[in-house]
Amino acid sequence: MRDAEAIGQFLEMLAAEGGAARNTLLAYGSDLRAASSMLGGGLVSADAGALQKLGAEWMPLSRTSVARKSSVLRRFFAFLEEEGIRRDDPSDALPRPAVQRALPRTLGHGDIDRLFAALEERRSDRHGDPLTLRLIALFELLYGSGLRATELVSLPRHALRGDRPFLILRGKGGRERLVPISDRARAAVADWSAQVPADQPWLFPSGHSHLSRVRLFQLVRELAAEAGIPPERISPHVLRHAFATHLLEGGADLRALQTMLGHADIGTTQIYTHVNSAHLVELVNAKHPLMDLPKAKAPATD
C-alpha cells in the first residue's frame, strides 16, 4: 500500500473513532506527509533504521515538536499493524522526548446519565425498534466495557456466548485480552442479536460488512444532541475514557484497568490517575469539613 492511501485511511479512522478536529487532522496529515517525503515515499514500509534517521532529522526542532511528530507516527504504525497492513510496529525507534502529556477528554457522571436517559426515551417511544436496540447495545458495550471503536463494530455475531460474562478480544498488536461484560450489557446485546440472522458473521452488520467506525461516530453524536450534550464533546473514544476514569473513581485497581483497556504499557493507563486526582482535589475542596471553617488570618507585620 502506498503512503498516501494509508495516510488517508488513518486520518479517516481518527475522525471516526477519536472525533479529531479538522485542524488536528490537517496537522497529523502534514506531519505524516512530511515524514513520507523525507523517506522517499517509504513510510509504510519503513524499518527501525529508517525511523532512527528520521528522528535525527528532527534534532534541530523543539522537544514539543519532536514529541508531537513521534506521537503521530506511533499512532500511525499502530494503526497499520492493527489493520493488518504490516505485521510489526517499528515505532520504538522513534525519539521520546520528555513532555507533559495532555489529559484525555472524558464525560461526567451527569453526562452519562443523560445519554442513557435519552436511550431509555428512545426505547419507550420506539418499542421493539431494531435500530434502537442496536444503539442501546452499542452504548452499553462502549461505556460498560471500554471497547475501542474498531473492536466494537467488528465483533463477531457470536462474540457473547450464553451466560459467559466476558469477551475475549484480539486487540492492537494481536494481543488477546479478557473484557468483563456486565449483566445489563449482555441483556442489551441479547435483545439486539435476536434481530441478527444466526449465519451473519458480524454482531453489528451493515451492507456486506460490519458497521463502520464513521457511522458509529455519527450515532454517538446524534444521541449526544438528543441528550443535550454538545456533540463536539463526545466520540466513541471519549466514552472509553469515561469508562476508565469512572472505574478508577470507584476504586478500580490500575493493573486490572490496564488489562481491560488492552494497554501494553501501564504508563498509558496511568494518565487516568491524573484525571482521577483532579476529581479528588475538587472533592476535597467541596466536601472536606475544614472548608467550612473560617480561614486563618495572616500574622500582623511590623
CSV table of N, CA, C and O in Angstrom, one decimal, residues 8-87:
chain,number,residue,atom,x,y,z
A,8,GLY,N,-4.4,8.5,4.3
A,8,GLY,CA,-5.9,8.8,4.1
A,8,GLY,C,-6.7,7.9,5.0
A,8,GLY,O,-7.7,8.4,5.7
A,9,GLN,N,-6.5,6.6,5.1
A,9,GLN,CA,-7.3,5.7,5.9
A,9,GLN,C,-7.1,6.0,7.4
A,9,GLN,O,-8.0,5.9,8.2
A,10,PHE,N,-5.8,6.3,7.7
A,10,PHE,CA,-5.5,6.6,9.1
A,10,PHE,C,-6.3,7.9,9.6
A,10,PHE,O,-6.9,7.9,10.7
A,11,LEU,N,-6.3,8.9,8.8
A,11,LEU,CA,-7.0,10.2,9.1
A,11,LEU,C,-8.5,9.9,9.2
A,11,LEU,O,-9.1,10.5,10.1
A,12,GLU,N,-9.0,9.1,8.3
A,12,GLU,CA,-10.4,8.8,8.4
A,12,GLU,C,-10.7,8.1,9.7
A,12,GLU,O,-11.8,8.3,10.4
A,13,MET,N,-9.9,7.2,10.2
A,13,MET,CA,-10.1,6.5,11.4
A,13,MET,C,-10.0,7.5,12.6
A,13,MET,O,-10.9,7.4,13.5
A,14,LEU,N,-9.1,8.4,12.6
A,14,LEU,CA,-9.0,9.4,13.6
A,14,LEU,C,-10.3,10.3,13.7
A,14,LEU,O,-10.8,10.6,14.8
A,15,ALA,N,-10.8,10.6,12.6
A,15,ALA,CA,-12.1,11.4,12.6
A,15,ALA,C,-13.2,10.6,13.1
A,15,ALA,O,-14.1,11.1,13.9
A,16,ALA,N,-13.3,9.3,12.8
A,16,ALA,CA,-14.4,8.5,13.1
A,16,ALA,C,-14.3,8.0,14.6
A,16,ALA,O,-15.3,8.1,15.3
A,17,GLU,N,-13.2,7.5,14.9
A,17,GLU,CA,-13.0,6.8,16.3
A,17,GLU,C,-12.7,7.9,17.4
A,17,GLU,O,-13.2,7.7,18.5
A,18,GLY,N,-11.9,8.8,17.1
A,18,GLY,CA,-11.5,9.8,18.1
A,18,GLY,C,-12.1,11.1,18.0
A,18,GLY,O,-11.9,11.9,18.9
A,19,GLY,N,-12.9,11.3,17.0
A,19,GLY,CA,-13.6,12.6,16.8
A,19,GLY,C,-12.6,13.8,16.7
A,19,GLY,O,-12.8,14.9,17.1
A,20,ALA,N,-11.5,13.5,16.0
A,20,ALA,CA,-10.4,14.5,15.8
A,20,ALA,C,-11.0,15.7,15.1
A,20,ALA,O,-11.7,15.6,14.1
A,21,ALA,N,-10.6,16.9,15.5
A,21,ALA,CA,-11.0,18.1,14.9
A,21,ALA,C,-10.3,18.3,13.5
A,21,ALA,O,-9.2,17.7,13.3
A,22,ARG,N,-10.8,19.2,12.7
A,22,ARG,CA,-10.3,19.4,11.4
A,22,ARG,C,-8.8,19.8,11.4
A,22,ARG,O,-8.0,19.4,10.7
A,23,ASN,N,-8.5,20.8,12.3
A,23,ASN,CA,-7.2,21.3,12.5
A,23,ASN,C,-6.2,20.2,12.9
A,23,ASN,O,-5.0,20.1,12.4
A,24,THR,N,-6.7,19.3,13.8
A,24,THR,CA,-5.8,18.2,14.2
A,24,THR,C,-5.5,17.2,13.0
A,24,THR,O,-4.4,16.8,12.8
A,25,LEU,N,-6.6,17.0,12.2
A,25,LEU,CA,-6.4,16.1,11.0
A,25,LEU,C,-5.4,16.7,10.0
A,25,LEU,O,-4.6,16.0,9.5
A,26,LEU,N,-5.5,18.0,9.9
A,26,LEU,CA,-4.6,18.7,9.0
A,26,LEU,C,-3.2,18.7,9.5
A,26,LEU,O,-2.2,18.4,8.7
A,27,ALA,N,-3.0,18.8,10.8
A,27,ALA,CA,-1.6,18.8,11.4
A,27,ALA,C,-1.1,17.4,11.3
A,27,ALA,O,0.1,17.2,10.9
A,28,TYR,N,-1.9,16.4,11.6
A,28,TYR,CA,-1.4,15.0,11.5
A,28,TYR,C,-1.0,14.6,10.1
A,28,TYR,O,0.0,14.0,9.8
A,29,GLY,N,-1.9,15.0,9.1
A,29,GLY,CA,-1.6,14.7,7.7
A,29,GLY,C,-0.4,15.4,7.3
A,29,GLY,O,0.4,14.8,6.5
A,30,SER,N,-0.1,16.6,7.7
A,30,SER,CA,1.1,17.4,7.3
A,30,SER,C,2.3,16.7,7.9
A,30,SER,O,3.3,16.5,7.2
A,31,ASP,N,2.3,16.2,9.1
A,31,ASP,CA,3.4,15.5,9.7
A,31,ASP,C,3.7,14.2,9.0
A,31,ASP,O,4.9,13.9,8.8
A,32,LEU,N,2.7,13.5,8.7
A,32,LEU,CA,2.9,12.2,8.0
A,32,LEU,C,3.4,12.3,6.6
A,32,LEU,O,4.3,11.6,6.2
A,33,ARG,N,2.8,13.3,5.9
A,33,ARG,CA,3.3,13.5,4.5
A,33,ARG,C,4.8,14.0,4.5
A,33,ARG,O,5.5,13.7,3.6
A,34,ALA,N,5.1,14.9,5.5
A,34,ALA,CA,6.5,15.3,5.6
A,34,ALA,C,7.4,14.2,5.9
A,34,ALA,O,8.5,14.1,5.3
A,35,ALA,N,7.0,13.3,6.8
A,35,ALA,CA,7.9,12.1,7.1
A,35,ALA,C,8.0,11.2,5.8
A,35,ALA,O,9.1,10.7,5.5
A,36,SER,N,6.9,11.0,5.1
A,36,SER,CA,6.9,10.2,3.9
A,36,SER,C,7.9,10.8,2.9
A,36,SER,O,8.6,10.1,2.2
A,37,SER,N,7.8,12.2,2.7
A,37,SER,CA,8.7,12.8,1.8
A,37,SER,C,10.2,12.6,2.2
A,37,SER,O,11.0,12.4,1.3
A,38,MET,N,10.5,12.8,3.5
A,38,MET,CA,11.9,12.6,4.0
A,38,MET,C,12.4,11.2,3.7
A,38,MET,O,13.6,11.0,3.4
A,39,LEU,N,11.4,10.2,3.7
A,39,LEU,CA,11.8,8.8,3.5
A,39,LEU,C,11.6,8.4,2.0
A,39,LEU,O,11.7,7.2,1.7
A,40,GLY,N,11.4,9.3,1.2
A,40,GLY,CA,11.2,9.0,-0.2
A,40,GLY,C,10.0,8.2,-0.6
A,40,GLY,O,10.0,7.3,-1.5
A,41,GLY,N,8.9,8.4,0.2
A,41,GLY,CA,7.7,7.7,0.0
A,41,GLY,C,7.6,6.3,0.6
A,41,GLY,O,6.7,5.5,0.2
A,42,GLY,N,8.5,6.0,1.5
A,42,GLY,CA,8.6,4.6,2.0
A,42,GLY,C,8.2,4.6,3.5
A,42,GLY,O,8.7,3.8,4.2
A,43,LEU,N,7.2,5.4,3.9
A,43,LEU,CA,6.9,5.5,5.3
A,43,LEU,C,6.2,4.2,5.8
A,43,LEU,O,6.5,3.6,6.8
A,44,VAL,N,5.3,3.7,4.9
A,44,VAL,CA,4.5,2.4,5.3
A,44,VAL,C,5.4,1.3,5.5
A,44,VAL,O,5.2,0.4,6.4
A,45,SER,N,6.5,1.2,4.7
A,45,SER,CA,7.4,0.1,4.8
A,45,SER,C,8.7,0.4,5.6
A,45,SER,O,9.6,-0.4,5.6
A,46,ALA,N,8.7,1.5,6.2
A,46,ALA,CA,10.0,1.9,7.0
A,46,ALA,C,10.3,0.9,8.1
A,46,ALA,O,9.4,0.4,8.8
A,47,ASP,N,11.6,0.7,8.2
A,47,ASP,CA,12.1,-0.2,9.4
A,47,ASP,C,12.6,0.7,10.5
A,47,ASP,O,12.6,2.0,10.4
A,48,ALA,N,13.2,0.1,11.5
A,48,ALA,CA,13.7,0.9,12.7
A,48,ALA,C,14.8,1.8,12.3
A,48,ALA,O,14.9,2.9,12.7
A,49,GLY,N,15.7,1.3,11.4
A,49,GLY,CA,16.8,2.2,11.0
A,49,GLY,C,16.3,3.4,10.2
A,49,GLY,O,16.9,4.5,10.5
A,50,ALA,N,15.3,3.3,9.4
A,50,ALA,CA,14.8,4.5,8.7
A,50,ALA,C,14.2,5.5,9.7
A,50,ALA,O,14.3,6.7,9.5
A,51,LEU,N,13.5,4.9,10.7
A,51,LEU,CA,12.9,5.8,11.7
A,51,LEU,C,13.9,6.5,12.6
A,51,LEU,O,13.7,7.7,13.0
A,52,GLN,N,15.0,5.8,12.8
A,52,GLN,CA,16.1,6.5,13.6
A,52,GLN,C,16.7,7.6,12.8
A,52,GLN,O,17.0,8.7,13.3
A,53,LYS,N,16.9,7.5,11.5
A,53,LYS,CA,17.3,8.5,10.6
A,53,LYS,C,16.3,9.7,10.6
A,53,LYS,O,16.7,10.9,10.6
A,54,LEU,N,15.1,9.4,10.6
A,54,LEU,CA,14.0,10.4,10.6
A,54,LEU,C,14.1,11.2,11.9
A,54,LEU,O,14.0,12.4,11.9
A,55,GLY,N,14.3,10.5,13.0
A,55,GLY,CA,14.4,11.2,14.3
A,55,GLY,C,15.7,12.1,14.3
A,55,GLY,O,15.6,13.2,14.9
A,56,ALA,N,16.7,11.7,13.7
A,56,ALA,CA,17.9,12.5,13.6
A,56,ALA,C,17.7,13.8,12.8
A,56,ALA,O,18.2,14.9,13.2
A,57,GLU,N,16.8,13.7,11.8
A,57,GLU,CA,16.4,14.9,11.0
A,57,GLU,C,15.7,15.9,11.9
A,57,GLU,O,15.7,17.1,11.6
A,58,TRP,N,15.0,15.4,12.9
A,58,TRP,CA,14.2,16.3,13.8
A,58,TRP,C,15.0,17.0,14.9
A,58,TRP,O,14.5,17.8,15.7
A,59,MET,N,16.3,16.6,15.0
A,59,MET,CA,17.1,17.1,16.2
A,59,MET,C,17.0,18.6,16.3
A,59,MET,O,17.0,19.1,17.5
A,60,PRO,N,17.0,19.5,15.3
A,60,PRO,CA,17.0,20.9,15.5
A,60,PRO,C,15.7,21.4,16.0
A,60,PRO,O,15.6,22.6,16.5
A,61,LEU,N,14.6,20.6,16.0
A,61,LEU,CA,13.3,21.1,16.4
A,61,LEU,C,13.2,21.1,18.0
A,61,LEU,O,14.0,20.4,18.7
A,62,SER,N,12.1,21.7,18.5
A,62,SER,CA,11.9,21.7,19.9
A,62,SER,C,11.4,20.4,20.4
A,62,SER,O,10.9,19.6,19.6
A,63,ARG,N,11.5,20.1,21.7
A,63,ARG,CA,11.1,18.8,22.2
A,63,ARG,C,9.6,18.6,22.0
A,63,ARG,O,9.2,17.5,21.7
A,64,THR,N,8.8,19.7,22.1
A,64,THR,CA,7.4,19.6,21.9
A,64,THR,C,7.1,19.1,20.5
A,64,THR,O,6.2,18.3,20.2
A,65,SER,N,7.8,19.7,19.5
A,65,SER,CA,7.5,19.4,18.1
A,65,SER,C,8.0,17.9,17.8
A,65,SER,O,7.2,17.2,17.1
A,66,VAL,N,9.1,17.5,18.4
A,66,VAL,CA,9.6,16.2,18.1
A,66,VAL,C,8.6,15.2,18.8
A,66,VAL,O,8.3,14.1,18.2
A,67,ALA,N,8.1,15.5,20.0
A,67,ALA,CA,7.2,14.6,20.7
A,67,ALA,C,5.9,14.5,19.9
A,67,ALA,O,5.3,13.4,19.8
A,68,ARG,N,5.4,15.6,19.3
A,68,ARG,CA,4.2,15.5,18.5
A,68,ARG,C,4.4,14.7,17.3
A,68,ARG,O,3.6,13.8,17.0
A,69,LYS,N,5.5,14.9,16.6
A,69,LYS,CA,5.7,14.1,15.3
A,69,LYS,C,5.9,12.6,15.7
A,69,LYS,O,5.4,11.8,15.0
A,70,SER,N,6.6,12.3,16.7
A,70,SER,CA,6.8,10.9,17.1
A,70,SER,C,5.5,10.3,17.5
A,70,SER,O,5.2,9.1,17.2
A,71,SER,N,4.7,11.0,18.3
A,71,SER,CA,3.4,10.5,18.7
A,71,SER,C,2.5,10.2,17.5
A,71,SER,O,1.8,9.2,17.4
A,72,VAL,N,2.5,11.1,16.5
A,72,VAL,CA,1.7,10.9,15.3
A,72,VAL,C,2.1,9.6,14.6
A,72,VAL,O,1.3,8.8,14.2
A,73,LEU,N,3.4,9.5,14.4
A,73,LEU,CA,3.9,8.3,13.7
A,73,LEU,C,3.7,7.0,14.5
A,73,LEU,O,3.4,6.0,13.9
A,74,ARG,N,3.8,7.1,15.8
A,74,ARG,CA,3.5,5.9,16.6
A,74,ARG,C,2.0,5.4,16.5
A,74,ARG,O,1.7,4.3,16.3
A,75,ARG,N,1.1,6.4,16.5
A,75,ARG,CA,-0.3,6.1,16.3
A,75,ARG,C,-0.5,5.5,14.9
A,75,ARG,O,-1.3,4.6,14.6
A,76,PHE,N,0.2,6.1,13.9
A,76,PHE,CA,0.1,5.6,12.5
A,76,PHE,C,0.6,4.2,12.4
A,76,PHE,O,-0.1,3.4,11.8
A,77,PHE,N,1.7,3.9,12.9
A,77,PHE,CA,2.2,2.5,12.8
A,77,PHE,C,1.4,1.5,13.6
A,77,PHE,O,1.2,0.3,13.2
A,78,ALA,N,0.8,1.9,14.8
A,78,ALA,CA,-0.1,1.1,15.5
A,78,ALA,C,-1.3,0.8,14.7
A,78,ALA,O,-1.9,-0.4,14.6
A,79,PHE,N,-1.8,1.8,13.9
A,79,PHE,CA,-3.0,1.6,13.1
A,79,PHE,C,-2.6,0.6,11.9
A,79,PHE,O,-3.4,-0.3,11.6
A,80,LEU,N,-1.5,0.8,11.3
A,80,LEU,CA,-1.1,-0.1,10.2
A,80,LEU,C,-1.0,-1.6,10.7
A,80,LEU,O,-1.5,-2.5,10.0
A,81,GLU,N,-0.5,-1.8,11.9
A,81,GLU,CA,-0.4,-3.1,12.5
A,81,GLU,C,-1.8,-3.7,12.8
A,81,GLU,O,-2.1,-4.8,12.5
A,82,GLU,N,-2.6,-2.8,13.4
A,82,GLU,CA,-4.0,-3.2,13.8
A,82,GLU,C,-4.8,-3.6,12.6
A,82,GLU,O,-5.6,-4.6,12.6
A,83,GLU,N,-4.6,-2.9,11.5
A,83,GLU,CA,-5.4,-3.1,10.3
A,83,GLU,C,-4.8,-4.2,9.4
A,83,GLU,O,-5.3,-4.6,8.4
A,84,GLY,N,-3.7,-4.8,9.8
A,84,GLY,CA,-3.0,-5.9,9.1
A,84,GLY,C,-2.3,-5.4,7.9
A,84,GLY,O,-1.9,-6.2,7.0
A,85,ILE,N,-2.0,-4.1,7.8
A,85,ILE,CA,-1.3,-3.6,6.6
A,85,ILE,C,0.2,-3.9,6.7
A,85,ILE,O,0.9,-4.1,5.7
A,86,ARG,N,0.7,-4.0,8.0
A,86,ARG,CA,2.1,-4.6,8.2
A,86,ARG,C,2.0,-5.4,9.5
A,86,ARG,O,1.2,-5.2,10.3
A,87,ARG,N,3.0,-6.3,9.6
A,87,ARG,CA,3.0,-7.3,10.7
A,87,ARG,C,3.7,-6.8,12.0
A,87,ARG,O,3.6,-7.5,13.0
